[in-house]
Short mmCIF file of C-alpha atoms in Angstrom, two decimals:
data_model
loop_
_atom_site.label_atom_id
_atom_site.label_comp_id
_atom_site.label_asym_id
_atom_site.label_seq_id
_atom_site.Cartn_x
_atom_site.Cartn_y
_atom_site.Cartn_z
CA MET J 34 -36.75 -74.14 -14.17
CA ALA J 35 -39.69 -76.50 -13.97
CA GLN J 36 -37.97 -79.37 -15.72
CA ILE J 37 -34.97 -80.40 -17.77
CA LEU J 38 -35.93 -81.22 -21.32
CA ALA J 39 -33.84 -82.61 -24.14
CA PRO J 40 -31.14 -80.14 -25.21
CA SER J 41 -31.44 -78.20 -28.42
CA THR J 42 -30.00 -79.74 -31.56
CA GLN J 43 -28.32 -76.44 -32.29
CA TRP J 44 -24.83 -76.27 -30.83
CA GLN J 45 -23.13 -73.05 -29.88
CA MET J 46 -20.23 -73.62 -32.23
CA ARG J 47 -22.21 -73.31 -35.45
CA ILE J 48 -24.44 -70.50 -36.65
CA THR J 49 -27.90 -71.06 -38.13
CA LYS J 50 -29.18 -69.59 -41.37
CA SER J 51 -30.95 -66.25 -41.30
CA SER J 52 -34.74 -66.17 -41.24
CA PRO J 53 -36.05 -64.04 -44.12
CA ASN J 54 -38.52 -62.43 -41.74
CA ALA J 55 -36.06 -61.71 -38.93
CA SER J 56 -34.84 -58.20 -38.32
CA PRO J 57 -32.23 -56.72 -36.00
CA ILE J 58 -33.01 -54.59 -32.97
CA THR J 59 -33.07 -50.91 -33.87
CA SER J 60 -33.42 -47.79 -31.78
CA ASN J 61 -36.95 -47.05 -33.03
CA MET J 62 -38.08 -50.19 -31.23
CA TRP J 63 -37.63 -48.26 -28.01
CA SER J 64 -40.19 -45.58 -28.92
CA SER J 65 -42.55 -47.01 -26.31
CA LEU J 66 -39.87 -46.64 -23.67
CA LEU J 67 -38.30 -43.27 -24.38
CA VAL J 68 -39.62 -39.91 -23.24
CA LYS J 69 -39.10 -36.92 -25.51
CA GLN J 70 -37.87 -33.90 -23.63
CA ASN J 71 -36.43 -30.49 -24.45
CA LYS J 72 -32.75 -31.43 -24.90
CA LYS J 73 -32.25 -32.38 -21.29
CA VAL J 74 -32.30 -35.56 -19.25
CA ALA J 75 -35.23 -36.15 -16.95
CA PRO J 76 -37.02 -39.23 -15.60
CA ILE J 77 -40.64 -40.20 -16.05
CA SER J 78 -42.80 -40.12 -12.92
CA SER J 79 -41.56 -42.73 -10.47
CA ALA J 80 -44.87 -44.57 -10.60
CA LYS J 81 -44.30 -45.55 -14.23
CA PHE J 82 -41.56 -47.10 -16.35
CA ARG J 83 -38.42 -45.08 -15.57
CA VAL J 84 -36.09 -44.59 -18.53
CA MET J 85 -33.83 -41.66 -19.34
CA ALA J 86 -33.71 -40.21 -22.85
CA ILE J 87 -32.25 -37.17 -24.61
CA LYS J 88 -34.31 -35.52 -27.36
CA SER J 89 -32.51 -34.86 -30.63
CA ASP J 90 -33.68 -33.24 -33.84
CA ASP J 91 -35.96 -35.72 -35.63
CA SER J 92 -34.11 -35.34 -38.92
CA THR J 93 -30.84 -36.24 -37.19
CA ILE J 94 -32.45 -39.34 -35.69
CA ASN J 95 -33.85 -40.38 -39.07
CA ARG J 96 -30.48 -39.96 -40.81
CA LEU J 97 -28.78 -42.00 -38.10
CA GLU J 98 -31.48 -44.66 -38.29
CA GLY J 99 -30.98 -44.90 -42.01
CA LEU J 100 -27.27 -45.51 -41.64
CA LEU J 101 -27.70 -48.01 -38.80
CA ASN J 102 -30.18 -50.00 -40.88
CA LEU J 103 -28.19 -50.00 -44.12
CA ASP J 104 -28.22 -53.39 -45.79
CA VAL J 105 -24.69 -53.80 -47.14
CA ALA J 106 -25.22 -57.37 -48.40
CA PRO J 107 -26.01 -56.33 -52.01
CA PHE J 108 -22.72 -54.43 -52.21
CA THR J 109 -20.17 -56.62 -50.40
CA ASP J 110 -19.60 -60.12 -49.04
CA LYS J 111 -17.91 -58.64 -46.00
CA ILE J 112 -19.49 -58.98 -42.57
CA ILE J 113 -18.94 -57.43 -39.14
CA ALA J 114 -17.82 -59.69 -36.31
CA GLU J 115 -18.21 -58.39 -32.75
CA TYR J 116 -15.47 -60.06 -30.68
CA ILE J 117 -16.66 -60.41 -27.05
CA TRP J 118 -14.54 -61.27 -24.02
CA ILE J 119 -14.65 -61.14 -20.22
CA GLY J 120 -12.81 -58.22 -18.64
CA GLY J 121 -10.58 -57.88 -15.63
CA THR J 122 -13.31 -57.97 -12.97
CA GLY J 123 -14.36 -61.41 -14.15
CA ILE J 124 -17.93 -60.20 -14.65
CA ASP J 125 -17.68 -57.27 -17.12
CA VAL J 126 -18.09 -57.95 -20.83
CA ARG J 127 -15.96 -56.11 -23.39
CA SER J 128 -16.19 -56.13 -27.17
CA LYS J 129 -14.85 -54.61 -30.36
CA SER J 130 -15.67 -55.01 -34.04
CA ARG J 131 -13.73 -56.10 -37.08
CA THR J 132 -14.48 -56.75 -40.74
CA ILE J 133 -14.38 -60.34 -42.00
CA ALA J 134 -14.01 -61.02 -45.72
CA ARG J 135 -17.04 -63.33 -46.03
CA PRO J 136 -19.77 -64.99 -43.93
CA VAL J 137 -18.62 -67.79 -41.61
CA GLU J 138 -20.32 -70.69 -39.88
CA HIS J 139 -17.67 -71.87 -37.42
CA PRO J 140 -15.23 -70.04 -35.09
CA SER J 141 -12.29 -71.91 -36.64
CA GLU J 142 -12.83 -69.77 -39.76
CA LEU J 143 -12.13 -66.58 -37.77
CA PRO J 144 -8.72 -65.06 -37.09
CA LYS J 145 -7.34 -64.54 -33.61
CA TRP J 146 -7.21 -60.91 -32.51
CA ASN J 147 -5.71 -58.88 -29.69
CA TYR J 148 -6.59 -56.08 -27.30
CA ASP J 149 -4.96 -53.77 -24.78
CA GLY J 150 -5.07 -55.75 -21.55
CA SER J 151 -3.68 -52.83 -19.54
CA SER J 152 -6.97 -51.00 -20.17
CA THR J 153 -9.10 -53.88 -18.88
CA GLY J 154 -7.04 -54.75 -15.79
CA GLN J 155 -5.65 -57.92 -17.40
CA ALA J 156 -2.06 -57.03 -18.32
CA PRO J 157 0.68 -54.54 -17.35
CA GLY J 158 1.26 -51.49 -19.54
CA GLU J 159 4.75 -52.60 -20.56
CA ASP J 160 3.43 -55.93 -21.88
CA SER J 161 -0.22 -55.22 -22.59
CA GLU J 162 -1.11 -57.40 -25.55
CA VAL J 163 -3.73 -60.09 -24.86
CA ILE J 164 -4.80 -62.51 -27.60
CA LEU J 165 -8.43 -63.37 -28.32
CA TYR J 166 -9.27 -66.91 -29.45
CA PRO J 167 -12.72 -67.20 -31.11
CA GLN J 168 -14.68 -70.03 -29.46
CA ALA J 169 -18.39 -69.70 -30.32
CA ILE J 170 -20.45 -67.62 -32.74
CA PHE J 171 -24.00 -66.30 -32.67
CA LYS J 172 -26.07 -64.21 -35.07
CA ASP J 173 -25.90 -60.50 -34.31
CA PRO J 174 -29.41 -59.27 -33.39
CA PHE J 175 -28.30 -55.63 -33.52
CA ARG J 176 -26.74 -55.53 -36.98
CA GLY J 177 -28.68 -58.39 -38.55
CA GLY J 178 -27.74 -59.97 -41.86
CA ASN J 179 -24.74 -62.29 -41.78
CA ASN J 180 -23.06 -60.29 -39.02
CA ILE J 181 -22.06 -62.22 -35.93
CA LEU J 182 -21.24 -62.08 -32.24
CA VAL J 183 -18.09 -64.00 -31.32
CA ILE J 184 -17.48 -65.35 -27.81
CA CYS J 185 -13.72 -65.40 -27.19
CA ASP J 186 -11.37 -66.35 -24.39
CA SER J 187 -8.06 -64.63 -23.64
CA TYR J 188 -4.45 -65.78 -23.76
CA THR J 189 -0.94 -64.39 -23.46
CA PRO J 190 1.07 -64.08 -26.70
CA ALA J 191 2.79 -67.31 -25.62
CA GLY J 192 -0.54 -69.12 -25.65
CA GLU J 193 -1.12 -69.38 -21.89
CA PRO J 194 -4.64 -68.65 -20.61
CA ILE J 195 -4.68 -65.43 -18.57
CA PRO J 196 -6.03 -65.66 -14.96
CA THR J 197 -9.52 -64.41 -15.85
CA ASN J 198 -9.88 -67.02 -18.61
CA LYS J 199 -12.08 -69.57 -16.83
CA ARG J 200 -13.29 -71.12 -20.07
CA HIS J 201 -9.97 -72.86 -20.69
CA ARG J 202 -10.13 -74.93 -17.48
CA ALA J 203 -13.83 -75.65 -18.01
CA ALA J 204 -13.10 -76.96 -21.51
CA GLU J 205 -10.47 -79.31 -20.04
CA ILE J 206 -12.99 -80.73 -17.56
CA PHE J 207 -15.71 -81.13 -20.19
CA SER J 208 -13.29 -82.90 -22.55
CA ASN J 209 -12.53 -85.55 -19.91
CA PRO J 210 -13.83 -88.91 -21.24
CA LYS J 211 -15.70 -89.66 -17.99
CA VAL J 212 -17.52 -86.34 -18.22
CA GLN J 213 -18.24 -86.69 -21.92
CA ALA J 214 -19.73 -90.14 -21.37
CA GLU J 215 -22.22 -88.70 -18.89
CA VAL J 216 -23.39 -85.89 -21.25
CA PRO J 217 -23.96 -83.25 -18.52
CA TRP J 218 -27.01 -81.04 -19.07
CA TYR J 219 -27.43 -77.59 -17.54
CA GLY J 220 -30.41 -75.28 -17.20
CA ILE J 221 -29.32 -71.91 -15.79
CA GLU J 222 -31.72 -69.36 -14.28
CA GLN J 223 -30.12 -65.93 -14.65
CA GLU J 224 -31.64 -63.27 -12.39
CA TYR J 225 -30.84 -59.58 -12.87
CA THR J 226 -31.97 -56.18 -11.63
CA LEU J 227 -32.73 -53.06 -13.67
CA LEU J 228 -31.69 -49.70 -12.22
CA GLN J 229 -32.53 -46.09 -13.03
CA THR J 230 -29.59 -44.48 -14.78
CA ASN J 231 -28.45 -41.63 -12.56
CA VAL J 232 -29.66 -42.66 -9.12
CA LYS J 233 -28.81 -46.41 -9.39
CA TRP J 234 -32.12 -47.29 -7.75
CA PRO J 235 -34.38 -50.10 -9.01
CA LEU J 236 -36.60 -49.40 -11.99
CA GLY J 237 -40.12 -48.46 -10.95
CA TRP J 238 -39.13 -47.55 -7.38
CA PRO J 239 -39.68 -43.97 -6.14
CA VAL J 240 -36.27 -42.28 -5.94
CA GLY J 241 -34.96 -42.63 -2.41
CA GLY J 242 -38.08 -44.53 -1.39
CA TYR J 243 -39.57 -47.99 -1.49
CA PRO J 244 -42.55 -49.64 -3.17
CA GLY J 245 -45.03 -51.81 -1.32
CA PRO J 246 -43.69 -55.03 0.23
CA GLN J 247 -42.94 -58.11 -1.86
CA GLY J 248 -45.84 -60.28 -2.88
CA PRO J 249 -47.63 -58.74 -5.87
CA TYR J 250 -44.61 -58.47 -8.21
CA TYR J 251 -43.58 -62.06 -9.03
CA CYS J 252 -44.79 -62.99 -12.55
CA SER J 253 -47.11 -59.98 -12.38
CA ALA J 254 -48.79 -57.74 -14.94
CA GLY J 255 -49.71 -54.09 -14.57
CA ALA J 256 -48.02 -50.69 -14.60
CA ASP J 257 -47.87 -50.57 -10.79
CA LYS J 258 -46.27 -54.02 -10.45
CA SER J 259 -44.18 -54.86 -13.51
CA PHE J 260 -41.25 -52.62 -14.43
CA GLY J 261 -39.05 -53.37 -17.44
CA ARG J 262 -41.12 -55.90 -19.38
CA ASP J 263 -40.16 -54.39 -22.77
CA ILE J 264 -36.50 -54.96 -21.95
CA SER J 265 -37.16 -58.55 -20.90
CA ASP J 266 -39.20 -59.26 -24.04
CA ALA J 267 -36.68 -57.57 -26.34
CA HIS J 268 -33.90 -59.63 -24.76
CA TYR J 269 -35.92 -62.82 -25.15
CA LYS J 270 -36.44 -62.28 -28.89
CA ALA J 271 -32.86 -61.10 -29.45
CA CYS J 272 -31.53 -64.29 -27.84
CA LEU J 273 -33.78 -66.46 -30.00
CA TYR J 274 -32.60 -64.55 -33.08
CA ALA J 275 -28.97 -65.02 -32.05
CA GLY J 276 -29.34 -68.78 -31.63
CA ILE J 277 -29.01 -68.75 -27.84
CA ASN J 278 -30.84 -71.64 -26.20
CA ILE J 279 -33.08 -69.39 -24.08
CA SER J 280 -36.05 -71.30 -22.71
CA GLY J 281 -38.13 -68.77 -20.79
CA THR J 282 -38.37 -65.57 -18.76
CA ASN J 283 -40.39 -64.13 -15.88
CA GLY J 284 -40.67 -61.19 -13.53
CA GLU J 285 -39.09 -61.83 -10.14
CA VAL J 286 -40.11 -61.39 -6.49
CA MET J 287 -38.44 -58.01 -6.05
CA PRO J 288 -39.90 -55.27 -8.30
CA GLY J 289 -37.47 -54.27 -11.05
CA GLN J 290 -35.89 -57.72 -10.99
CA TRP J 291 -36.22 -60.27 -13.81
CA GLU J 292 -35.08 -63.77 -14.68
CA TYR J 293 -34.46 -65.69 -17.88
CA GLN J 294 -33.50 -69.31 -18.32
CA VAL J 295 -30.94 -70.80 -20.69
CA GLY J 296 -30.83 -74.50 -21.42
CA PRO J 297 -30.83 -77.38 -21.38
CA SER J 298 -27.30 -76.99 -22.69
CA VAL J 299 -24.57 -79.59 -22.90
CA GLY J 300 -21.15 -79.02 -21.32
CA ILE J 301 -19.20 -75.91 -22.30
CA GLU J 302 -22.17 -74.69 -24.38
CA ALA J 303 -23.93 -73.58 -21.17
CA GLY J 304 -21.23 -71.04 -20.32
CA ASP J 305 -20.97 -69.73 -23.89
CA HIS J 306 -24.71 -69.17 -24.10
CA ILE J 307 -24.96 -67.41 -20.73
CA TRP J 308 -22.11 -65.02 -21.55
CA ALA J 309 -23.59 -64.25 -24.99
CA SER J 310 -27.00 -63.63 -23.42
CA ARG J 311 -25.48 -61.31 -20.81
CA TYR J 312 -23.75 -59.31 -23.52
CA ILE J 313 -27.00 -58.93 -25.45
CA LEU J 314 -28.78 -57.83 -22.26
CA GLU J 315 -26.09 -55.20 -21.61
CA ARG J 316 -26.54 -53.84 -25.14
CA ILE J 317 -30.34 -53.72 -24.86
CA THR J 318 -30.27 -51.90 -21.51
CA GLU J 319 -27.70 -49.53 -23.01
CA GLN J 320 -30.14 -48.70 -25.82
CA ALA J 321 -33.02 -48.31 -23.39
CA GLY J 322 -31.08 -46.03 -21.06
CA VAL J 323 -31.34 -48.41 -18.10
CA VAL J 324 -28.54 -49.82 -15.94
CA LEU J 325 -28.13 -53.59 -15.58
CA THR J 326 -26.72 -55.03 -12.36
CA LEU J 327 -25.91 -58.63 -11.46
CA ASP J 328 -25.28 -57.76 -7.82
CA PRO J 329 -26.57 -60.69 -5.72
CA LYS J 330 -28.18 -58.36 -3.16
CA PRO J 331 -28.79 -54.99 -4.83
CA ILE J 332 -31.11 -53.73 -2.05
CA GLU J 333 -30.49 -54.56 1.59
CA GLY J 334 -33.38 -55.43 3.88
CA ASP J 335 -36.50 -57.48 3.33
CA TRP J 336 -36.00 -57.88 -0.40
CA ASN J 337 -35.01 -60.97 -2.38
CA GLY J 338 -31.50 -61.16 -3.75
CA ALA J 339 -30.53 -62.24 -7.25
CA GLY J 340 -29.19 -65.71 -7.93
CA CYS J 341 -28.26 -67.94 -10.81
CA HIS J 342 -29.78 -71.28 -9.86
CA THR J 343 -28.17 -74.05 -11.87
CA ASN J 344 -30.12 -77.18 -12.79
CA TYR J 345 -27.87 -80.14 -13.48
CA SER J 346 -28.16 -83.73 -14.57
CA THR J 347 -26.03 -86.48 -16.03
CA LYS J 348 -26.96 -89.40 -18.27
CA SER J 349 -27.00 -91.72 -15.23
CA MET J 350 -29.28 -89.33 -13.31
CA ARG J 351 -31.75 -89.22 -16.20
CA GLU J 352 -32.00 -93.01 -16.52
CA ASP J 353 -33.87 -95.50 -14.33
CA GLY J 354 -32.35 -95.57 -10.86
CA GLY J 355 -31.04 -92.06 -11.35
CA PHE J 356 -32.29 -90.79 -7.97
CA GLU J 357 -29.61 -92.89 -6.26
CA VAL J 358 -27.00 -91.26 -8.51
CA ILE J 359 -28.41 -87.84 -7.59
CA LYS J 360 -28.11 -88.64 -3.87
CA LYS J 361 -24.48 -89.71 -4.37
CA ALA J 362 -23.84 -86.41 -6.18
CA ILE J 363 -25.42 -84.52 -3.27
CA LEU J 364 -23.03 -86.28 -0.89
CA ASN J 365 -20.04 -85.15 -2.94
CA LEU J 366 -21.40 -81.61 -3.15
CA SER J 367 -21.82 -81.49 0.63
CA LEU J 368 -18.19 -82.46 1.16
CA ARG J 369 -16.97 -79.70 -1.16
CA HIS J 370 -19.44 -77.07 -0.01
CA GLN J 371 -16.84 -74.42 0.81
CA ASP J 372 -15.01 -74.99 -2.49
CA HIS J 373 -18.23 -74.30 -4.35
CA ILE J 374 -19.25 -71.32 -2.21
CA SER J 375 -15.88 -69.64 -2.77
CA ALA J 376 -16.39 -69.97 -6.55
CA TYR J 377 -20.07 -69.08 -6.76
CA GLY J 378 -19.90 -65.29 -7.02
CA GLU J 379 -18.77 -62.14 -5.21
CA GLY J 380 -20.99 -60.77 -2.45
CA ASN J 381 -22.96 -63.99 -2.15
CA GLU J 382 -22.75 -63.84 1.64
CA ARG J 383 -25.19 -60.90 1.52
CA ARG J 384 -27.69 -63.10 -0.32
CA LEU J 385 -27.29 -66.55 1.28
CA THR J 386 -28.65 -65.68 4.71
CA GLY J 387 -31.21 -68.44 5.21
CA LYS J 388 -33.99 -65.98 4.34
CA HIS J 389 -35.72 -65.04 1.08
CA GLU J 390 -35.63 -68.55 -0.40
CA THR J 391 -31.96 -69.21 0.37
CA ALA J 392 -29.94 -71.52 2.58
CA ASN J 393 -27.37 -70.15 5.01
CA ILE J 394 -24.00 -69.78 3.29
CA ASN J 395 -22.19 -71.72 6.03
CA THR J 396 -24.50 -74.75 6.08
CA PHE J 397 -25.07 -77.32 3.37
CA SER J 398 -28.57 -78.74 3.07
CA TRP J 399 -30.78 -80.53 0.60
CA GLY J 400 -34.47 -81.28 0.29
CA VAL J 401 -37.33 -82.20 -2.01
CA ALA J 402 -39.26 -79.15 -3.25
CA ASN J 403 -37.53 -77.02 -0.58
CA ARG J 404 -36.34 -73.64 -1.88
CA GLY J 405 -34.62 -72.90 1.41
CA CYS J 406 -31.99 -75.59 0.78
CA SER J 407 -28.59 -75.54 -0.91
CA ILE J 408 -29.68 -78.30 -3.28
CA ARG J 409 -33.32 -78.77 -4.27
CA VAL J 410 -34.73 -81.94 -5.82
CA GLY J 411 -38.07 -81.65 -7.59
CA ARG J 412 -41.15 -83.69 -6.72
CA ASP J 413 -41.18 -85.26 -10.16
CA THR J 414 -37.59 -86.43 -9.76
CA GLU J 415 -38.45 -88.10 -6.45
CA LYS J 416 -41.63 -89.62 -7.89
CA ASN J 417 -40.01 -90.90 -11.11
CA GLY J 418 -36.80 -92.04 -9.43
CA LYS J 419 -34.72 -90.08 -11.93
CA GLY J 420 -34.20 -86.54 -13.17
CA TYR J 421 -32.02 -83.65 -12.03
CA LEU J 422 -30.95 -81.49 -9.10
CA GLU J 423 -30.99 -77.73 -8.67
CA ASP J 424 -27.99 -76.00 -7.10
CA ARG J 425 -29.50 -72.85 -5.55
CA ARG J 426 -26.23 -71.43 -4.21
CA PRO J 427 -24.71 -69.59 -7.24
CA ALA J 428 -25.04 -65.80 -7.20
CA SER J 429 -26.35 -63.82 -10.17
CA ASN J 430 -22.79 -62.64 -10.92
CA MET J 431 -21.29 -66.13 -10.98
CA ASP J 432 -19.06 -67.24 -13.86
CA PRO J 433 -21.01 -70.00 -15.65
CA TYR J 434 -17.79 -71.62 -16.85
CA ILE J 435 -16.71 -72.09 -13.23
CA VAL J 436 -20.07 -73.24 -11.87
CA THR J 437 -20.88 -75.75 -14.62
CA SER J 438 -17.41 -77.30 -14.73
CA LEU J 439 -17.16 -77.45 -10.92
CA LEU J 440 -20.46 -79.33 -10.73
CA ALA J 441 -19.16 -81.85 -13.26
CA GLU J 442 -15.80 -82.16 -11.52
CA THR J 443 -17.28 -82.69 -8.04
CA THR J 444 -19.93 -85.18 -9.10
CA LEU J 445 -18.07 -87.11 -11.81
CA LEU J 446 -14.32 -86.83 -11.24
CA TRP J 447 -13.78 -86.18 -7.52
CA GLU J 448 -13.82 -89.17 -5.17
CA PRO J 449 -14.19 -88.68 -1.38
CA THR J 450 -12.80 -91.15 1.12
CA LEU J 451 -15.23 -93.84 2.28
CA GLU J 452 -15.06 -92.47 5.82
CA ALA J 453 -15.92 -88.94 4.74
CA GLU J 454 -18.73 -90.24 2.57
CA ALA J 455 -20.22 -92.29 5.42
CA LEU J 456 -20.11 -89.34 7.83
CA ALA J 457 -21.73 -87.03 5.27
CA ALA J 458 -24.46 -89.58 4.53
CA GLN J 459 -25.26 -89.87 8.22
CA LYS J 460 -25.32 -86.10 8.67
CA LEU J 461 -27.58 -85.52 5.67
CA ALA J 462 -29.78 -88.56 6.41
CA LEU J 463 -28.99 -89.93 2.95
CA LYS J 464 -29.06 -93.64 2.27
CA VAL J 465 -26.77 -94.28 -0.67
#
């Protein structure tokens, strides 16, 4: 992200009122993407937008569309709540729907629920019940109206967070008075790659082959350079509709790869908004017949990987003299480099090679305007003597609850020994 601005006044915990002109995403919005064929699956030519579709009888489609777009508000106060949680891999999103008696504005108005944890890899079959605690709500861009998406975390029936519940620990860190006093802001750059459905090869690439080398694709326009723009734009608008604090989007260096930014967000809100945005992206790619992957290095070789760069600042960093606070934070981050790397996403070693705008995974580094470092500081931050830092190490499949809370813990709560701090300062040529 180019800069950290003031965070949105909308918080993730409360839902905004519906716009009278807003409408949910429907399947007919994909008419520009889908190819009508004779009741069989086949791709478009590899040189163009590659999306799979199955042709059905038009009357069947119209009847289904009519039911999907039914406005039930004149007939009932009931709404549909889509409960969303993180599955057993720590990166998959799961969801199921339930009817709520009336519209709600806060997660405390929603009941807890449960699911079969043995089917998600989160509980044994003989004791499979896992309890969902509603934590944040967003407007549902798919159903529209007063219907909502509900971000939940998972607990045992006894009330203990299950191992894949990383939100619980993050909430503890963000509720610490020292952390609250520093009002940590986050701007997260989520990169992702779109794949063709059956061959699991990037969108726009010839099957089994490669496009021209990187260079013309970043922030590009044109049918021979940009693949998946409709998905990116649909996701952008759906996030705005939902109340997610999305701040931008762009095509990435590798063709078929995109990025969107969420933030500035305060504390636990950053993780809630990223997970909600990922869920919406999964649903949109599902509708479009495209596969979403957050693999940090989906294609080996001379191709950029996918990261989740995390911009971070505290109140002290944003005030006069903040650059000195940033340098102290960088010292702490250097001393806990391996702790962060181990928590920054699976398969990250394939991405952090020292090439393709990354630092080597085994070496901590920092620099001003240097995208080959672990931590980058912007020119404006150096010039103004205050601002933010960018942690470029997190992989695209990182858990935002872990990354955001670990940054706060390392820079605000963890204290190194004076000896370790002095040695790190000498090594990094930092005068603190």
